[in-house]
Coordinates of C-alpha atoms in Angstrom, one line a residue:
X9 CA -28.3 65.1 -34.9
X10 CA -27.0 65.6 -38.4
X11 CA -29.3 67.2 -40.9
X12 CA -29.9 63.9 -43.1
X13 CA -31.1 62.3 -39.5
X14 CA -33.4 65.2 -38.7
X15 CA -35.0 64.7 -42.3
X16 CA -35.9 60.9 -42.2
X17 CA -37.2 62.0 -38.1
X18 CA -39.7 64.7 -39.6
X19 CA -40.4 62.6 -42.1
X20 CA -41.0 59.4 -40.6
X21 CA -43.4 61.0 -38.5
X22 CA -46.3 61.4 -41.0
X23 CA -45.7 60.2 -44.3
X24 CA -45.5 62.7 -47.1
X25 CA -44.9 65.6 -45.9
X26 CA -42.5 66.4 -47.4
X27 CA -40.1 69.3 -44.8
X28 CA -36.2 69.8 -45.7
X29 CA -34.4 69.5 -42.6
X30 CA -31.7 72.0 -43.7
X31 CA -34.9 74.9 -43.6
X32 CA -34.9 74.0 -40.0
X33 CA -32.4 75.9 -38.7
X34 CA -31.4 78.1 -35.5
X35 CA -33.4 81.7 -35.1
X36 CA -31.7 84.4 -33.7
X37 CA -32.9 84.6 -30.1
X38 CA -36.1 83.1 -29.4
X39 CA -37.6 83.9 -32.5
X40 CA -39.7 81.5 -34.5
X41 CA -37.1 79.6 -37.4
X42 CA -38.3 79.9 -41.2
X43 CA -38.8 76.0 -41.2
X44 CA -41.2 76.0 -38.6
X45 CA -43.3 78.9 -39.5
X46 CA -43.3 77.5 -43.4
X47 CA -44.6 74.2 -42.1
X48 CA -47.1 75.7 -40.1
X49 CA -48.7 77.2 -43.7
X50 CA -47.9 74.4 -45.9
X51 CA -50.3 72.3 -43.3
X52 CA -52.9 74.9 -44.0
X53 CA -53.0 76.0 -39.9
X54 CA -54.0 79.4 -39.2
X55 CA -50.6 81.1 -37.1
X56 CA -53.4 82.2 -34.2
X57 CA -54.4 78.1 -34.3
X58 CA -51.1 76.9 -33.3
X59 CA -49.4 76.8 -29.6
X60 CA -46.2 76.2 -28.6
X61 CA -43.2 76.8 -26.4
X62 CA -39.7 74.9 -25.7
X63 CA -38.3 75.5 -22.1
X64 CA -35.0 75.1 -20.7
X65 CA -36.3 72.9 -18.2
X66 CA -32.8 74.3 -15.9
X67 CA -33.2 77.9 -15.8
X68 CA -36.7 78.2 -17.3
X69 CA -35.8 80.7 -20.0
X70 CA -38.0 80.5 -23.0
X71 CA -35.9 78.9 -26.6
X72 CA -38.8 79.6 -28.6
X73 CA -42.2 80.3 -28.3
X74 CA -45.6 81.0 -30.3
X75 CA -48.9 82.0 -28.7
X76 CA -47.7 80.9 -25.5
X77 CA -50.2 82.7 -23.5
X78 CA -53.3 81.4 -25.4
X79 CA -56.0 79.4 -23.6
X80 CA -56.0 76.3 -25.7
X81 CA -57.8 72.7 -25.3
X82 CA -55.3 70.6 -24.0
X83 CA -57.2 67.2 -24.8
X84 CA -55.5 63.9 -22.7
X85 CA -52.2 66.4 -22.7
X86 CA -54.0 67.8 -19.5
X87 CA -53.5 64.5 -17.9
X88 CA -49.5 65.2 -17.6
X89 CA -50.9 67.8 -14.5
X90 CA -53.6 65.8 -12.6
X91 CA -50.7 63.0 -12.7
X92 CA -48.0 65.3 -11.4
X93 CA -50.4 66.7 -8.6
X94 CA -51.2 63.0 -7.9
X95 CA -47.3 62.1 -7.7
X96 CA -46.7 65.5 -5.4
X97 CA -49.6 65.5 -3.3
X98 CA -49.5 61.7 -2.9
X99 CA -46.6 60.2 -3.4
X100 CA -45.7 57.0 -5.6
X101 CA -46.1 54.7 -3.0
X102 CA -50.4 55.5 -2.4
X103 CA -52.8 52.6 -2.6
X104 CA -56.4 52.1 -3.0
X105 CA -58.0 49.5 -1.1
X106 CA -61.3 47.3 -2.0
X107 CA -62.8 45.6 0.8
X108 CA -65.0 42.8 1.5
X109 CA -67.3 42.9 4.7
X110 CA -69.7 40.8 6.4
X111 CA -72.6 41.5 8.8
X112 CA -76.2 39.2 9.4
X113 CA -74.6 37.1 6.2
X114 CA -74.7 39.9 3.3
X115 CA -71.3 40.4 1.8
X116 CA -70.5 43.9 1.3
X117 CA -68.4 45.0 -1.9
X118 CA -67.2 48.0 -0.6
X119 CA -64.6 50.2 -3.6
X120 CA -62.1 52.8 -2.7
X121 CA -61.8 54.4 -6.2
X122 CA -59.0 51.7 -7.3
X123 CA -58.6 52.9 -11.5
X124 CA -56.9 49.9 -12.0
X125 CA -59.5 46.9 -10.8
X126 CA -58.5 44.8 -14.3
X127 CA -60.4 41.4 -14.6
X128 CA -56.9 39.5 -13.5
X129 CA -57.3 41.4 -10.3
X130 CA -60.6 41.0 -9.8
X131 CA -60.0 37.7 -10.1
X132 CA -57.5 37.7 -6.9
X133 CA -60.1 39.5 -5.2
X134 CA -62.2 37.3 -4.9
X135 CA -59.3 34.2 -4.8
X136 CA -58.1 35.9 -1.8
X137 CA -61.9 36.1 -0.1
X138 CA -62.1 32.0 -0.6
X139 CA -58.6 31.9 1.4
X140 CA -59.9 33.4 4.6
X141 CA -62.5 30.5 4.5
X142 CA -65.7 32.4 2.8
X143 CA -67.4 29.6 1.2
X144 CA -71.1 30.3 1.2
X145 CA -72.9 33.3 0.8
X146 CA -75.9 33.1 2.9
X147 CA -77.3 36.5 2.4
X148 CA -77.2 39.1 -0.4
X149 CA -74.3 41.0 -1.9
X150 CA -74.2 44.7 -1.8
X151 CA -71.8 46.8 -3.5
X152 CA -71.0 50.2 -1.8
X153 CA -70.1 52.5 -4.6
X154 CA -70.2 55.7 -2.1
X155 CA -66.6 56.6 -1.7
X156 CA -67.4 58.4 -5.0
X157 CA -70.2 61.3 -5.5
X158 CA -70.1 61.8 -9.3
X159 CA -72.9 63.6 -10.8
X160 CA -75.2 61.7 -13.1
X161 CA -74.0 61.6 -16.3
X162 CA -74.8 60.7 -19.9
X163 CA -71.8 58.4 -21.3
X164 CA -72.8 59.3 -25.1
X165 CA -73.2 62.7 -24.6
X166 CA -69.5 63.3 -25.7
X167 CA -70.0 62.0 -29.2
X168 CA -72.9 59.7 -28.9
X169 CA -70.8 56.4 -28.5
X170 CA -71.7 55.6 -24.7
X171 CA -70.1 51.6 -25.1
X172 CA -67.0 52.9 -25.8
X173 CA -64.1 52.3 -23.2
X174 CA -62.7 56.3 -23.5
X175 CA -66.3 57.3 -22.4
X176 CA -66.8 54.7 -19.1
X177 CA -67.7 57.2 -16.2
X178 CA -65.9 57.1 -12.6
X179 CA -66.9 55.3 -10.1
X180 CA -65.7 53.9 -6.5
X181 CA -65.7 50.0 -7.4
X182 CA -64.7 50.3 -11.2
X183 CA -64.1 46.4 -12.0
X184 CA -62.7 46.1 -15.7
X185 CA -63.4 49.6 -17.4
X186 CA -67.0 47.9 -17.6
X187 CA -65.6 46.2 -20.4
X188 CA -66.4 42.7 -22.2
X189 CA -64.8 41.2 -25.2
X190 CA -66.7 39.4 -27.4
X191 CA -65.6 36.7 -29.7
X192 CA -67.3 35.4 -32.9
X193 CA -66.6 32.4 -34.7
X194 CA -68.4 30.2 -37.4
X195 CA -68.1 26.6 -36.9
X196 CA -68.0 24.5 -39.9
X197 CA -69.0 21.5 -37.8
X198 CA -71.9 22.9 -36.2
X199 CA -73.2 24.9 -38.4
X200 CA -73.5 27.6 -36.2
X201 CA -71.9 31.1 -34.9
X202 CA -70.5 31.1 -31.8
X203 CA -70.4 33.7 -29.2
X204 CA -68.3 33.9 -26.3
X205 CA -67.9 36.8 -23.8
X206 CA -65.1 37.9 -21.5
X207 CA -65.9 38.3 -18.7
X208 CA -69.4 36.7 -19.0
X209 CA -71.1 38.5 -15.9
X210 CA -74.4 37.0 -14.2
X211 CA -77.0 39.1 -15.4
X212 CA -75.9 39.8 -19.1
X213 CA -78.1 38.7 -21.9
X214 CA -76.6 37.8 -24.9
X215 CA -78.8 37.6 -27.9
X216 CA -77.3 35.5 -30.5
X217 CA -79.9 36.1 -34.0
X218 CA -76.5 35.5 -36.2
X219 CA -76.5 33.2 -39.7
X220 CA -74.4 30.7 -40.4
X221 CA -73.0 31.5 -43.9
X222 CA -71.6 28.7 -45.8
X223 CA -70.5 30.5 -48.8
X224 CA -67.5 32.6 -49.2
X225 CA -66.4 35.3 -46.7
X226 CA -67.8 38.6 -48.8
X227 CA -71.1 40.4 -49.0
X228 CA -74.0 39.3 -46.4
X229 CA -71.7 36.9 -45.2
X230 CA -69.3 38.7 -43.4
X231 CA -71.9 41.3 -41.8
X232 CA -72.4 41.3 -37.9
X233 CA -74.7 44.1 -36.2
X234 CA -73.8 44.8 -32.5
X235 CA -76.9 46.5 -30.8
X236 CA -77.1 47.3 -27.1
X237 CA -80.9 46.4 -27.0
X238 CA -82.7 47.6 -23.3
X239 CA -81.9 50.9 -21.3
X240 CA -79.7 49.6 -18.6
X241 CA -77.2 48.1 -20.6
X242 CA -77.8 44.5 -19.6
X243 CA -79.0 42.9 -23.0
X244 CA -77.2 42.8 -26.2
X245 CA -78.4 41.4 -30.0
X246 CA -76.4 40.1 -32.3
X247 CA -77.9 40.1 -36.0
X248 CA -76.5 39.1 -39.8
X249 CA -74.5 36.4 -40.9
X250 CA -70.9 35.0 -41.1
X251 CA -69.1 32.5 -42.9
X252 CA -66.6 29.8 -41.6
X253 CA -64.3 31.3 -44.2
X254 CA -64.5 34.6 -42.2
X255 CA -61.7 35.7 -40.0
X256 CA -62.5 35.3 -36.1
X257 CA -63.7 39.0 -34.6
X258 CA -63.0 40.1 -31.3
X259 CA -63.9 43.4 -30.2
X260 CA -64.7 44.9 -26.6
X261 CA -68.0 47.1 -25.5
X262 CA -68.3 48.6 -22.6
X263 CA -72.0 47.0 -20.5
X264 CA -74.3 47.1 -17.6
X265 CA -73.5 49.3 -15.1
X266 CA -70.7 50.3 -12.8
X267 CA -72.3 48.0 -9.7
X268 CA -74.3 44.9 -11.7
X269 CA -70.7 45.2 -13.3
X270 CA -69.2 44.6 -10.3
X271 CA -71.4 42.1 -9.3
X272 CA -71.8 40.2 -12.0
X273 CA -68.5 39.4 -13.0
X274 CA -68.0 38.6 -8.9
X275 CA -70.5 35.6 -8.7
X276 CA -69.6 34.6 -12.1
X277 CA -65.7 34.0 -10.5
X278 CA -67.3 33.3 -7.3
X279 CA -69.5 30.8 -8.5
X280 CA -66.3 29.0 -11.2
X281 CA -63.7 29.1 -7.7
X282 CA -66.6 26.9 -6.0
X283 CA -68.0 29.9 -3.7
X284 CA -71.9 29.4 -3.5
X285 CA -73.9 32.2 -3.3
X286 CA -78.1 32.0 -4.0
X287 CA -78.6 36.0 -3.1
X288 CA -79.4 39.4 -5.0
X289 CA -77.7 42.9 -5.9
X290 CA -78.3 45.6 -3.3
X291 CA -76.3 48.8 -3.3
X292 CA -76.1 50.5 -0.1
X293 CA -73.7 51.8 2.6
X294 CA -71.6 49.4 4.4
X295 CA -72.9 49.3 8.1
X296 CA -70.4 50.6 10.9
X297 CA -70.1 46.9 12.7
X298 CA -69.4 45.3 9.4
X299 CA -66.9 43.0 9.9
X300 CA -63.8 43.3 7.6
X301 CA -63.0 39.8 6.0
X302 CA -60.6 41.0 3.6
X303 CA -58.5 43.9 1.6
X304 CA -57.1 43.9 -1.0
X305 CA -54.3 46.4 -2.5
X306 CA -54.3 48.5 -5.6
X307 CA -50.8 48.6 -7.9
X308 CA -48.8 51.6 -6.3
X309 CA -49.6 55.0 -7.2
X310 CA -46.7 54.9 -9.5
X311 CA -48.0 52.2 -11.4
X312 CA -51.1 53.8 -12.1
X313 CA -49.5 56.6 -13.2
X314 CA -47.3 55.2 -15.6
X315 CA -50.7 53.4 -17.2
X316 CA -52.7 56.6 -17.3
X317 CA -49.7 58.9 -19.3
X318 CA -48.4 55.8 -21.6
X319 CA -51.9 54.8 -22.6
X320 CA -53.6 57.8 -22.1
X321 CA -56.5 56.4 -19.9
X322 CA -59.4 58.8 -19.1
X323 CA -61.1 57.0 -16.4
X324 CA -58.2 56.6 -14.8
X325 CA -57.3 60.1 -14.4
X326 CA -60.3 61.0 -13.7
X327 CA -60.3 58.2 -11.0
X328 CA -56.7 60.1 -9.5
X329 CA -58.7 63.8 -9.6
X330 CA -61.7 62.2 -7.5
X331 CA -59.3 60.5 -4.8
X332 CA -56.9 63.7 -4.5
X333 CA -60.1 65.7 -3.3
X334 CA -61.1 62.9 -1.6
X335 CA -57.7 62.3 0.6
X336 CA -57.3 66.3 0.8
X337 CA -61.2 67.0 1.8
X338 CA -62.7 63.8 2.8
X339 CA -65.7 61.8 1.7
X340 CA -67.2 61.4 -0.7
X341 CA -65.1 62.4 -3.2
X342 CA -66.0 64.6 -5.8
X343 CA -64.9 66.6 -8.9
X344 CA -65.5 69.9 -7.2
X345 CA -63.4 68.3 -4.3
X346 CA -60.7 67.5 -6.6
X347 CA -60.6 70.8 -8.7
X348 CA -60.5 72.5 -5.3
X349 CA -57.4 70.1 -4.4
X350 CA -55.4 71.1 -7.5
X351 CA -56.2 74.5 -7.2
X352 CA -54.6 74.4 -3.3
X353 CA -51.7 72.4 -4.2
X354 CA -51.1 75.3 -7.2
X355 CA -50.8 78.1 -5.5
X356 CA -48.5 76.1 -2.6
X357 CA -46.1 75.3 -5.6
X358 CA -46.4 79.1 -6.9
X359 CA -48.2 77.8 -10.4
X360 CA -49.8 80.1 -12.2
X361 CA -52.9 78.3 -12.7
X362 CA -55.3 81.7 -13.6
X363 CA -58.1 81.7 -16.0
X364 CA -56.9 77.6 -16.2
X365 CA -60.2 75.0 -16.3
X366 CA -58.9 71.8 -15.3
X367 CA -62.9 70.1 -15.6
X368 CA -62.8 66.4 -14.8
X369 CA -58.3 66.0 -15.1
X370 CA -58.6 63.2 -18.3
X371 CA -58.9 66.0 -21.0
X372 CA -62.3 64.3 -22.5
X373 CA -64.0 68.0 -22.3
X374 CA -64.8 70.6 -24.4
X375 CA -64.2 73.2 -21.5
X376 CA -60.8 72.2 -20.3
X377 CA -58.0 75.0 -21.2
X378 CA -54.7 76.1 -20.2
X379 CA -51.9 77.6 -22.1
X380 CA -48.6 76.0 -23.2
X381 CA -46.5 78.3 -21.0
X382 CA -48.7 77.5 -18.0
X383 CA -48.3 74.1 -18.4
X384 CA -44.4 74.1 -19.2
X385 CA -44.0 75.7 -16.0
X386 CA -45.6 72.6 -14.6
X387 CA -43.1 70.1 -16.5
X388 CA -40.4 72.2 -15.5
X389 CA -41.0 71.7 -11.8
X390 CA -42.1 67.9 -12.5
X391 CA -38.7 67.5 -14.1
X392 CA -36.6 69.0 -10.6
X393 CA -38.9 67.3 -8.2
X394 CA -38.6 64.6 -5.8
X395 CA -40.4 62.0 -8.0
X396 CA -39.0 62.7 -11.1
X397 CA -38.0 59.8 -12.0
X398 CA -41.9 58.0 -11.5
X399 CA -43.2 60.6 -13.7
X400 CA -40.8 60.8 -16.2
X401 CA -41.0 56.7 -16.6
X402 CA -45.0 57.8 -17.6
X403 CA -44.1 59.4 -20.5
X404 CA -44.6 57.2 -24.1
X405 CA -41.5 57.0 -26.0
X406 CA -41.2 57.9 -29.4
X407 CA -41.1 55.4 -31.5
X408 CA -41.2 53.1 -29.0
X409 CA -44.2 52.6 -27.1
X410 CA -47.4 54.2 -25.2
X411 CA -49.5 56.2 -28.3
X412 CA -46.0 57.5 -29.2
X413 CA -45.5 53.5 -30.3
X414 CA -45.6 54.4 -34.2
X415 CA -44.9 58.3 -34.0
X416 CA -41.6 59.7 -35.0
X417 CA -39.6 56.4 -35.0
X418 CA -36.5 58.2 -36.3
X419 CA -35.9 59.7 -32.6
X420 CA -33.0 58.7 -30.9
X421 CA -34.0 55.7 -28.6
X422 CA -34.8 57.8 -25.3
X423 CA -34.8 60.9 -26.6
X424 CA -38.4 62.2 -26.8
X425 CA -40.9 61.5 -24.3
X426 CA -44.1 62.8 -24.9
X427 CA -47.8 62.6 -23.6
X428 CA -50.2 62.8 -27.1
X429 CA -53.4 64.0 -26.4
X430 CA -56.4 64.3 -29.4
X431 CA -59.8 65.4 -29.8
X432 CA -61.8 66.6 -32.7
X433 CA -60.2 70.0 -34.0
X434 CA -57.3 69.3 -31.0
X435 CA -53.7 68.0 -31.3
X436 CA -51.0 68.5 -28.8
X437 CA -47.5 67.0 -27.2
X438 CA -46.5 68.0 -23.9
X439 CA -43.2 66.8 -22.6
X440 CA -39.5 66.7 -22.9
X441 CA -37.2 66.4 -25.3
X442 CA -33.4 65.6 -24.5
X443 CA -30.2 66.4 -26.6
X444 CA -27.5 64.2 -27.3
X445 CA -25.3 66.1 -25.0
X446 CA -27.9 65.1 -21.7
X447 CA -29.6 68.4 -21.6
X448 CA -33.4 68.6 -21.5
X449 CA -35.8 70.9 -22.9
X450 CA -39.7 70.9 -21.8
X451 CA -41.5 71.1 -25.2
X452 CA -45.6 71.9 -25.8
X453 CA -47.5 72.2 -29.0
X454 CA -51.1 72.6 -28.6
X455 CA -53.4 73.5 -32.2
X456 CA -56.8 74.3 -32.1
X457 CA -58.1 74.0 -35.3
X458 CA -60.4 71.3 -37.6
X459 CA -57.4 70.8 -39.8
X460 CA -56.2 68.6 -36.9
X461 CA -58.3 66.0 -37.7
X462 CA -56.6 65.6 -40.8
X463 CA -53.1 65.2 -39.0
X464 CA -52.0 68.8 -40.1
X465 CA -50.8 68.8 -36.5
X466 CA -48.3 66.1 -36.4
X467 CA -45.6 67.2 -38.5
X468 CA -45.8 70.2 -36.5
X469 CA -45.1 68.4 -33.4
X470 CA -42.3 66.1 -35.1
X471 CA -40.3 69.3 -36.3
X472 CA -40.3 70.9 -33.0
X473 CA -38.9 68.3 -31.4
X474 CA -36.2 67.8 -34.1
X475 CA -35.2 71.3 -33.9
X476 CA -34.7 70.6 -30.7
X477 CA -32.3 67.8 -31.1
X478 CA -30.9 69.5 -34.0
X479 CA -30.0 72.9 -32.9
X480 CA -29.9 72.6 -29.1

């Protein structure tokens, strides 16, 4: 990459900052360039803040390095190891299954920890139950959440926003991140606004207490309050006023709970695909003569993989810790189980995983930490093993897509694949960078410090990689 290239890259990752790509230049042995440690002060980062190490991902030797033995929060970078130890422990080709069940006329719902149960899906879940010839429900339907043993939880208690879809808690028959989108409109004809919900589950209550505006779309007018109004999560208000002149909204929440989730959004699609069904919710156990009516498939391993890392999906990588300690120690699963599972598979591969808190495997933790050399090793062996190719294909692209979509869009197409993760007073990239001449470098910049939340990070994290491609 010439050096008019590697300006417009560092500079077209976060606009003015201003960073002359001639400074950047090689460092005799694996010392720190000028460039790097000038853009490090001009950002206002302490040195002992910032993280980071490049790797020949080959022979291992260390190109350049800074605090790489630093515990440091990782944030959703963490998520490039619980993926890996899914892919090597696993394999690409694992599945989940959800099962249906019937015994004395109850229907049991019975999850396997699927982190990919979309709405679509749920959808064919319940198509495919209406194939075998299910028609009526005669008795209740219970939803048997107990592959999953997850301590109980406060969603909020991360940063007080418990409807949010980053903050939806594990559980063993996830359906739709316990997400609903909601859609308001004014209607000029009516004279009313209208509120539609996606999926519209059996037990929600939606209470619509919005004006119709006819005026202009400014002020009052174009105010709508969202409040979740009872404890569990079931009944939600709607307050203000909006005018016809106002754009549509759309925006999602996350509602109810993991099994009137479940259940809710079931009858509703039971109900619409002519199933009957007169019953109530019970959770329980799924009795050991239950007769199996139907199961149904989760995408491949590899699939959900490449979801978690491009997206950067917490519940679903919390979802993979859970099932590798349950598939390495049995039901039910449990974070304990899971941490115990890593920690196995670590010391089997020779990782050096010491003094290295993995917590719940999605990064959404103030105790998770591990150091950038620790988890370069990692990427290293990722890179030489036997899935490479899966895990590599889970990597966002710069420029491209995944959260590196609008990030460093001066990259060579292909050439930087890197999992983001953020968090207040956290930034970091973990992943690899490869020259124009094929070779491949493991590359991760963690910085601890609240000047992250102004972006400080992110030029940092640009340059390195364009050193890379410049100089390697």
């Amino acid at each position: 990459m010439d050096r008019t290239v590697l300006h417009r890259f560092v500079l077209g990752s976060v606009a003015g900052v201003m960073l002359c790509g001639s400074s950047i230049a090689a460092a005799p042995g694996n010392a720190v360039p000028a460039g790097i440690t000038q853009l490090i002060g001009a950002q206002r980062l302490p040195g002992s803040a910032v993280s980071f190490v490049i790797v020949d991902s080959d022979t291992g030797r260390v190109v350049m390095s800074q605090n790489p033995d630093a515990p440091r929060s990782p944030a959703s970078t963490i998520k490039t190891v619980t993926t890996f130890a899914a892919l090597d422990m696993l394999g690409p080709t694992f599945i989940w299954q959800t099962r249906a069940l019937l015994r004395d006329g109850d229907l049991y719902l019975q999850g396997g920890g699927d982190p990919y149960m979309t709405l679509e899906r749920w959808w064919s879940f319940v198509q495919g139950l209406r194939a075998q010839g299910l028609k009526s429900i005669t008795g209740d339907i219970v939803i048997d959440d107990s592959a999953f043993s997850v301590a109980n939880e406060d969603p909020g208690a991360f940063d007080g926003r418990p409807n949010r879809s980053y903050n939806v808690l594990p559980d063993a028959l996830m359906v739709n991140f316990q997400s609903i989108d909601f859609h308001l409109a004014a209607n000029a004809d009516t004279h009313r606004v209208e509120i539609s919900a996606t999926p519209a589950p059996v037990g929600l209550d939606i209470e619509n207490h919005i004006r119709y505006a006819p005026g202009s779309c400014n002020g009052s007018a174009a105010r709508v309050d969202f409040k979740v109004a009872s404890p569990e999560q079931d009944r939600v208000m709607f307050s203000g006023a909006l005018s016809p002149h106002c754009a549509e909204r759309t925006f999602a929440r996350v509602l109810l709970r993991p099994a009137t989730y479940a259940f809710g959004a079931f009858v509703q699609l039971w109900r619409e695909s002519g199933g009957e069904f007169s019953g109530k919710l019970r959770i329980g156990t799924t009795p050991p003569d239950a007769k199996v009516l139907y199961s149904f498939d989760s995408l491949s391993l590899a699939e959900v993989v490449r979801l978690t890392n491009k997206h950067s999906n917490n519940l679903m990588a919390r979802h993979l810790l859970l099932t590798l300690g349950r598939e390495r120690f049995g039901d039910p699963a449990t974070v304990e189980k899971g941490i115990a599972a890593i920690t196995e598979w670590s010391r089997a591969r020779d990782f050096d995983l010491s003094n290295v808190d993995i917590d719940n495997g999605s990064g959404l933790s103030r105790s998770t930490h591990i150091s950038v050399l620790q988890m370069a090793r990692i990427l290293s062996a990722a890179y030489h093993s036997r899935f490479a190719p899966e895990y590599l294909a889970s990597f966002p692209l710069a420029g491209m897509d995944g959260t590196l979509r609008t990030r460093m869009k001066t990259a060579p197409a292909g050439s930087v694949r890197l999992k983001t993760g953020h968090l207040d007073g956290v930034s970091g990239v973990a992943g690899f960078v490869t020259t124009a001449t094929a070779k491949t470098y493991v590359l991760v910049s963690l910085v601890n410090n609240v000047r992250a939340d102004f972006g400080a990070a992110e030029p940092l994290h640009a340059a390195l990689a364009a050193w890379i491609l410049a100089n390697l």
